[in-house]
Amino acid sequence: MDTVAMDLFLTAAVGLLGSPGPAIAALLAVGRARGFAGGLRYFLGLQLGLAMAAGITAAGLFSLLATFPSALHVMTIVAAVYLVYLAWRIASSPIGEARTYNGAHASPAMGFLLGVTNPKAYLAFASLLASYTLIKDNAQHDAFTKWMLLIAVMIVVDIIWLYIGAFLRGLSLSSRNERALNIALGLTVLIAAGLAFV
């Protein structure tokens, strides 16, 4: 294995997968709404969806899927509708004592849906998988190794973002500031989604 290429691959993966996008905005918001422990089930669903998306890309199936623009269009619409719904739920969520931490918007299934339909993730995976060769003489072993490394990087960076969201939950804020934070997080989800889909 080429250790220099692996170091470059991991550095690029942390930069691409750790930069704000729809999944990270959602993790921040879920951590803020449900706390770290309460957000773990959503996190796990998201990781399964992202791992599947990375596997689809590593297997070359994303290129096949890209030959059907209508399929990509449907994926983008599904992800966009969910993210608009999530942004609205976050921005309008109750504050103070009325705050609730339950809801389908933060279920493992919704995390999986976002992970498997996230266009930013597919583009990042495709770029990373095509740009680096870690094992020169075995393409399948190379793709599998990169897939496993991507999963490891996603777990680490996403758990950090969930923790940051949970930290925001622990802040003692006035009702006005708490509402402003909810609205800001909702807008963050919308902006991240808009940038990813453009």
PDB file of C-alpha atoms in Angstrom:
ATOM      1  CA  MET A   1       0.000   0.000   0.000  1.00  0.00           C
ATOM      2  CA  ASP A   2       1.240   3.473  -0.899  1.00  0.00           C
ATOM      3  CA  THR A   3       1.348   5.267   2.468  1.00  0.00           C
ATOM      4  CA  VAL A   4       1.931   8.709   0.921  1.00  0.00           C
ATOM      5  CA  ALA A   5      -1.140   8.278  -1.285  1.00  0.00           C
ATOM      6  CA  MET A   6      -3.107   7.065   1.747  1.00  0.00           C
ATOM      7  CA  ASP A   7      -2.106  10.141   3.769  1.00  0.00           C
ATOM      8  CA  LEU A   8      -3.139  12.414   0.900  1.00  0.00           C
ATOM      9  CA  PHE A   9      -6.387  10.476   0.465  1.00  0.00           C
ATOM     10  CA  LEU A  10      -7.253  10.750   4.171  1.00  0.00           C
ATOM     11  CA  THR A  11      -6.420  14.466   4.249  1.00  0.00           C
ATOM     12  CA  ALA A  12      -8.616  15.111   1.218  1.00  0.00           C
ATOM     13  CA  ALA A  13     -11.378  12.923   2.678  1.00  0.00           C
ATOM     14  CA  VAL A  14     -11.405  14.844   5.967  1.00  0.00           C
ATOM     15  CA  GLY A  15     -11.563  18.129   4.042  1.00  0.00           C
ATOM     16  CA  LEU A  16     -14.343  17.056   1.679  1.00  0.00           C
ATOM     17  CA  LEU A  17     -16.429  14.959   4.058  1.00  0.00           C
ATOM     18  CA  GLY A  18     -15.932  17.239   7.050  1.00  0.00           C
ATOM     19  CA  SER A  19     -16.928  20.439   5.261  1.00  0.00           C
ATOM     20  CA  PRO A  20     -20.461  21.711   5.828  1.00  0.00           C
ATOM     21  CA  GLY A  21     -23.123  20.179   3.645  1.00  0.00           C
ATOM     22  CA  PRO A  22     -26.643  18.821   4.077  1.00  0.00           C
ATOM     23  CA  ALA A  23     -25.633  15.875   6.292  1.00  0.00           C
ATOM     24  CA  ILE A  24     -23.475  17.972   8.602  1.00  0.00           C
ATOM     25  CA  ALA A  25     -26.098  20.707   8.874  1.00  0.00           C
ATOM     26  CA  ALA A  26     -28.640  18.018   9.765  1.00  0.00           C
ATOM     27  CA  LEU A  27     -26.317  16.510  12.394  1.00  0.00           C
ATOM     28  CA  LEU A  28     -25.789  19.916  13.986  1.00  0.00           C
ATOM     29  CA  ALA A  29     -29.527  20.494  14.136  1.00  0.00           C
ATOM     30  CA  VAL A  30     -30.331  17.011  15.458  1.00  0.00           C
ATOM     31  CA  GLY A  31     -27.606  17.304  18.097  1.00  0.00           C
ATOM     32  CA  ARG A  32     -29.051  20.667  19.129  1.00  0.00           C
ATOM     33  CA  ALA A  33     -32.593  19.309  19.310  1.00  0.00           C
ATOM     34  CA  ARG A  34     -31.992  15.870  20.837  1.00  0.00           C
ATOM     35  CA  GLY A  35     -28.565  15.953  22.459  1.00  0.00           C
ATOM     36  CA  PHE A  36     -25.659  13.620  21.787  1.00  0.00           C
ATOM     37  CA  ALA A  37     -27.235  10.379  23.031  1.00  0.00           C
ATOM     38  CA  GLY A  38     -30.603  11.258  21.489  1.00  0.00           C
ATOM     39  CA  GLY A  39     -28.969  11.965  18.128  1.00  0.00           C
ATOM     40  CA  LEU A  40     -26.984   8.721  17.922  1.00  0.00           C
ATOM     41  CA  ARG A  41     -29.766   6.731  16.251  1.00  0.00           C
ATOM     42  CA  TYR A  42     -30.074   9.405  13.544  1.00  0.00           C
ATOM     43  CA  PHE A  43     -26.281   9.413  13.234  1.00  0.00           C
ATOM     44  CA  LEU A  44     -26.237   5.621  12.743  1.00  0.00           C
ATOM     45  CA  GLY A  45     -28.939   5.778  10.072  1.00  0.00           C
ATOM     46  CA  LEU A  46     -27.013   8.541   8.307  1.00  0.00           C
ATOM     47  CA  GLN A  47     -23.781   6.534   8.436  1.00  0.00           C
ATOM     48  CA  LEU A  48     -25.496   3.486   6.913  1.00  0.00           C
ATOM     49  CA  GLY A  49     -26.892   5.635   4.103  1.00  0.00           C
ATOM     50  CA  LEU A  50     -23.535   7.295   3.461  1.00  0.00           C
ATOM     51  CA  ALA A  51     -21.733   3.929   3.549  1.00  0.00           C
ATOM     52  CA  MET A  52     -24.177   2.632   0.940  1.00  0.00           C
ATOM     53  CA  ALA A  53     -23.653   5.739  -1.203  1.00  0.00           C
ATOM     54  CA  ALA A  54     -19.870   5.297  -0.936  1.00  0.00           C
ATOM     55  CA  GLY A  55     -20.227   1.609  -1.834  1.00  0.00           C
ATOM     56  CA  ILE A  56     -22.401   2.423  -4.843  1.00  0.00           C
ATOM     57  CA  THR A  57     -19.775   4.897  -5.992  1.00  0.00           C
ATOM     58  CA  ALA A  58     -16.830   2.553  -5.312  1.00  0.00           C
ATOM     59  CA  ALA A  59     -18.514  -0.222  -7.292  1.00  0.00           C
ATOM     60  CA  GLY A  60     -18.880   2.094 -10.279  1.00  0.00           C
ATOM     61  CA  LEU A  61     -22.664   2.025 -10.055  1.00  0.00           C
ATOM     62  CA  PHE A  62     -22.924   5.801  -9.611  1.00  0.00           C
ATOM     63  CA  SER A  63     -21.503   6.250 -13.124  1.00  0.00           C
ATOM     64  CA  LEU A  64     -24.176   3.869 -14.388  1.00  0.00           C
ATOM     65  CA  LEU A  65     -26.837   5.755 -12.415  1.00  0.00           C
ATOM     66  CA  ALA A  66     -25.566   9.048 -13.859  1.00  0.00           C
ATOM     67  CA  THR A  67     -26.473   7.818 -17.341  1.00  0.00           C
ATOM     68  CA  PHE A  68     -30.111   8.111 -16.232  1.00  0.00           C
ATOM     69  CA  PRO A  69     -30.564  11.827 -15.472  1.00  0.00           C
ATOM     70  CA  SER A  70     -34.135  11.217 -14.306  1.00  0.00           C
ATOM     71  CA  ALA A  71     -32.870   8.908 -11.521  1.00  0.00           C
ATOM     72  CA  LEU A  72     -30.432  11.565 -10.302  1.00  0.00           C
ATOM     73  CA  HIS A  73     -33.193  14.155 -10.540  1.00  0.00           C
ATOM     74  CA  VAL A  74     -35.508  12.040  -8.373  1.00  0.00           C
ATOM     75  CA  MET A  75     -32.732  11.527  -5.782  1.00  0.00           C
ATOM     76  CA  THR A  76     -32.104  15.258  -5.656  1.00  0.00           C
ATOM     77  CA  ILE A  77     -35.811  16.043  -5.248  1.00  0.00           C
ATOM     78  CA  VAL A  78     -36.232  13.482  -2.443  1.00  0.00           C
ATOM     79  CA  ALA A  79     -33.229  14.850  -0.562  1.00  0.00           C
ATOM     80  CA  ALA A  80     -34.321  18.468  -1.116  1.00  0.00           C
ATOM     81  CA  VAL A  81     -37.878  17.839   0.106  1.00  0.00           C
ATOM     82  CA  TYR A  82     -36.580  16.130   3.237  1.00  0.00           C
ATOM     83  CA  LEU A  83     -34.086  18.926   3.934  1.00  0.00           C
ATOM     84  CA  VAL A  84     -36.735  21.645   3.516  1.00  0.00           C
ATOM     85  CA  TYR A  85     -38.967  19.699   5.915  1.00  0.00           C
ATOM     86  CA  LEU A  86     -36.068  19.274   8.366  1.00  0.00           C
ATOM     87  CA  ALA A  87     -35.201  22.978   8.179  1.00  0.00           C
ATOM     88  CA  TRP A  88     -38.823  23.930   8.893  1.00  0.00           C
ATOM     89  CA  ARG A  89     -39.042  21.490  11.837  1.00  0.00           C
ATOM     90  CA  ILE A  90     -35.816  22.869  13.305  1.00  0.00           C
ATOM     91  CA  ALA A  91     -36.685  26.546  12.850  1.00  0.00           C
ATOM     92  CA  SER A  92     -40.207  26.137  14.255  1.00  0.00           C
ATOM     93  CA  SER A  93     -39.388  23.681  17.044  1.00  0.00           C
ATOM     94  CA  PRO A  94     -40.565  24.525  20.569  1.00  0.00           C
ATOM     95  CA  ILE A  95     -38.152  26.281  22.893  1.00  0.00           C
ATOM     96  CA  GLY A  96     -37.486  26.211  26.619  1.00  0.00           C
ATOM     97  CA  GLU A  97     -39.531  23.782  28.686  1.00  0.00           C
ATOM     98  CA  ALA A  98     -41.790  23.017  25.715  1.00  0.00           C
ATOM     99  CA  ARG A  99     -38.872  21.660  23.694  1.00  0.00           C
ATOM    100  CA  THR A 100     -39.395  18.092  22.548  1.00  0.00           C
ATOM    101  CA  TYR A 101     -36.747  15.649  21.452  1.00  0.00           C
ATOM    102  CA  ASN A 102     -38.906  13.114  19.659  1.00  0.00           C
ATOM    103  CA  GLY A 103     -39.997  13.181  16.062  1.00  0.00           C
ATOM    104  CA  ALA A 104     -39.740  11.302  12.812  1.00  0.00           C
ATOM    105  CA  HIS A 105     -37.584  14.059  11.320  1.00  0.00           C
ATOM    106  CA  ALA A 106     -34.660  12.739  13.374  1.00  0.00           C
ATOM    107  CA  SER A 107     -35.318   9.005  13.005  1.00  0.00           C
ATOM    108  CA  PRO A 108     -32.700   6.515  11.784  1.00  0.00           C
ATOM    109  CA  ALA A 109     -34.764   6.039   8.610  1.00  0.00           C
ATOM    110  CA  MET A 110     -34.603   9.765   7.844  1.00  0.00           C
ATOM    111  CA  GLY A 111     -30.857   9.755   8.499  1.00  0.00           C
ATOM    112  CA  PHE A 112     -30.473   6.824   6.103  1.00  0.00           C
ATOM    113  CA  LEU A 113     -32.602   8.597   3.484  1.00  0.00           C
ATOM    114  CA  LEU A 114     -30.427  11.703   3.656  1.00  0.00           C
ATOM    115  CA  GLY A 115     -27.217   9.660   3.507  1.00  0.00           C
ATOM    116  CA  VAL A 116     -28.194   7.590   0.492  1.00  0.00           C
ATOM    117  CA  THR A 117     -29.656  10.512  -1.511  1.00  0.00           C
ATOM    118  CA  ASN A 118     -27.089  13.206  -0.637  1.00  0.00           C
ATOM    119  CA  PRO A 119     -25.668  14.571  -3.930  1.00  0.00           C
ATOM    120  CA  LYS A 120     -22.711  16.296  -2.199  1.00  0.00           C
ATOM    121  CA  ALA A 121     -21.647  12.944  -0.765  1.00  0.00           C
ATOM    122  CA  TYR A 122     -21.758  11.194  -4.162  1.00  0.00           C
ATOM    123  CA  LEU A 123     -19.668  13.925  -5.762  1.00  0.00           C
ATOM    124  CA  ALA A 124     -17.140  13.824  -2.901  1.00  0.00           C
ATOM    125  CA  PHE A 125     -16.937  10.021  -3.050  1.00  0.00           C
ATOM    126  CA  ALA A 126     -16.522  10.006  -6.829  1.00  0.00           C
ATOM    127  CA  SER A 127     -13.782  12.628  -6.644  1.00  0.00           C
ATOM    128  CA  LEU A 128     -11.885  10.859  -3.866  1.00  0.00           C
ATOM    129  CA  LEU A 129     -12.184   7.381  -5.343  1.00  0.00           C
ATOM    130  CA  ALA A 130     -11.019   8.500  -8.788  1.00  0.00           C
ATOM    131  CA  SER A 131      -8.190  10.767  -7.651  1.00  0.00           C
ATOM    132  CA  TYR A 132      -6.128   8.371  -5.552  1.00  0.00           C
ATOM    133  CA  THR A 133      -4.695   4.883  -6.017  1.00  0.00           C
ATOM    134  CA  LEU A 134      -3.643   3.201  -2.782  1.00  0.00           C
ATOM    135  CA  ILE A 135      -3.039  -0.329  -4.097  1.00  0.00           C
ATOM    136  CA  LYS A 136      -1.677  -0.362  -7.628  1.00  0.00           C
ATOM    137  CA  ASP A 137      -2.009  -3.973  -8.721  1.00  0.00           C
ATOM    138  CA  ASN A 138      -5.494  -4.833  -7.476  1.00  0.00           C
ATOM    139  CA  ALA A 139      -8.345  -2.481  -8.436  1.00  0.00           C
ATOM    140  CA  GLN A 140     -10.940  -4.305  -6.320  1.00  0.00           C
ATOM    141  CA  HIS A 141      -8.749  -4.301  -3.232  1.00  0.00           C
ATOM    142  CA  ASP A 142      -7.951  -0.617  -3.860  1.00  0.00           C
ATOM    143  CA  ALA A 143     -11.650   0.304  -4.121  1.00  0.00           C
ATOM    144  CA  PHE A 144     -12.539  -1.716  -1.010  1.00  0.00           C
ATOM    145  CA  THR A 145      -9.713  -0.151   1.012  1.00  0.00           C
ATOM    146  CA  LYS A 146     -10.745   3.368  -0.005  1.00  0.00           C
ATOM    147  CA  TRP A 147     -14.388   2.553   0.827  1.00  0.00           C
ATOM    148  CA  MET A 148     -13.400   1.386   4.332  1.00  0.00           C
ATOM    149  CA  LEU A 149     -11.261   4.488   4.876  1.00  0.00           C
ATOM    150  CA  LEU A 150     -14.131   6.726   3.740  1.00  0.00           C
ATOM    151  CA  ILE A 151     -16.446   5.074   6.265  1.00  0.00           C
ATOM    152  CA  ALA A 152     -13.884   5.593   9.049  1.00  0.00           C
ATOM    153  CA  VAL A 153     -13.442   9.276   8.139  1.00  0.00           C
ATOM    154  CA  MET A 154     -17.230   9.808   7.949  1.00  0.00           C
ATOM    155  CA  ILE A 155     -17.768   8.282  11.376  1.00  0.00           C
ATOM    156  CA  VAL A 156     -15.109  10.474  12.981  1.00  0.00           C
ATOM    157  CA  VAL A 157     -16.047  13.796  11.376  1.00  0.00           C
ATOM    158  CA  ASP A 158     -19.794  13.247  11.719  1.00  0.00           C
ATOM    159  CA  ILE A 159     -19.605  12.291  15.400  1.00  0.00           C
ATOM    160  CA  ILE A 160     -17.682  15.529  16.008  1.00  0.00           C
ATOM    161  CA  TRP A 161     -20.419  17.560  14.261  1.00  0.00           C
ATOM    162  CA  LEU A 162     -23.123  15.759  16.272  1.00  0.00           C
ATOM    163  CA  TYR A 163     -21.212  16.581  19.449  1.00  0.00           C
ATOM    164  CA  ILE A 164     -20.970  20.253  18.447  1.00  0.00           C
ATOM    165  CA  GLY A 165     -24.737  20.291  17.931  1.00  0.00           C
ATOM    166  CA  ALA A 166     -25.225  18.697  21.365  1.00  0.00           C
ATOM    167  CA  PHE A 167     -22.911  21.335  22.858  1.00  0.00           C
ATOM    168  CA  LEU A 168     -25.170  24.043  21.410  1.00  0.00           C
ATOM    169  CA  ARG A 169     -28.112  22.358  23.140  1.00  0.00           C
ATOM    170  CA  GLY A 170     -26.390  22.715  26.496  1.00  0.00           C
ATOM    171  CA  LEU A 171     -26.025  26.479  26.192  1.00  0.00           C
ATOM    172  CA  SER A 172     -28.200  28.472  28.559  1.00  0.00           C
ATOM    173  CA  LEU A 173     -30.051  30.853  26.247  1.00  0.00           C
ATOM    174  CA  SER A 174     -32.946  33.232  26.607  1.00  0.00           C
ATOM    175  CA  SER A 175     -36.136  32.283  24.758  1.00  0.00           C
ATOM    176  CA  ARG A 176     -35.406  34.900  22.110  1.00  0.00           C
ATOM    177  CA  ASN A 177     -31.840  33.670  21.554  1.00  0.00           C
ATOM    178  CA  GLU A 178     -32.956  30.049  21.525  1.00  0.00           C
ATOM    179  CA  ARG A 179     -35.532  30.833  18.839  1.00  0.00           C
ATOM    180  CA  ALA A 180     -32.860  32.732  16.863  1.00  0.00           C
ATOM    181  CA  LEU A 181     -30.515  29.740  17.118  1.00  0.00           C
ATOM    182  CA  ASN A 182     -33.250  27.364  15.901  1.00  0.00           C
ATOM    183  CA  ILE A 183     -33.947  29.632  12.937  1.00  0.00           C
ATOM    184  CA  ALA A 184     -30.218  29.949  12.191  1.00  0.00           C
ATOM    185  CA  LEU A 185     -29.806  26.157  12.237  1.00  0.00           C
ATOM    186  CA  GLY A 186     -32.842  25.751   9.976  1.00  0.00           C
ATOM    187  CA  LEU A 187     -31.389  28.283   7.553  1.00  0.00           C
ATOM    188  CA  THR A 188     -28.038  26.499   7.698  1.00  0.00           C
ATOM    189  CA  VAL A 189     -29.729  23.291   6.552  1.00  0.00           C
ATOM    190  CA  LEU A 190     -31.420  25.164   3.677  1.00  0.00           C
ATOM    191  CA  ILE A 191     -28.242  26.939   2.597  1.00  0.00           C
ATOM    192  CA  ALA A 192     -26.149  23.752   2.777  1.00  0.00           C
ATOM    193  CA  ALA A 193     -28.799  21.921   0.763  1.00  0.00           C
ATOM    194  CA  GLY A 194     -28.959  24.719  -1.813  1.00  0.00           C
ATOM    195  CA  LEU A 195     -25.185  24.766  -2.253  1.00  0.00           C
ATOM    196  CA  ALA A 196     -25.017  20.985  -2.564  1.00  0.00           C
ATOM    197  CA  PHE A 197     -27.787  20.836  -5.143  1.00  0.00           C
ATOM    198  CA  VAL A 198     -26.419  23.692  -7.268  1.00  0.00           C
TER     199      VAL A 198
END
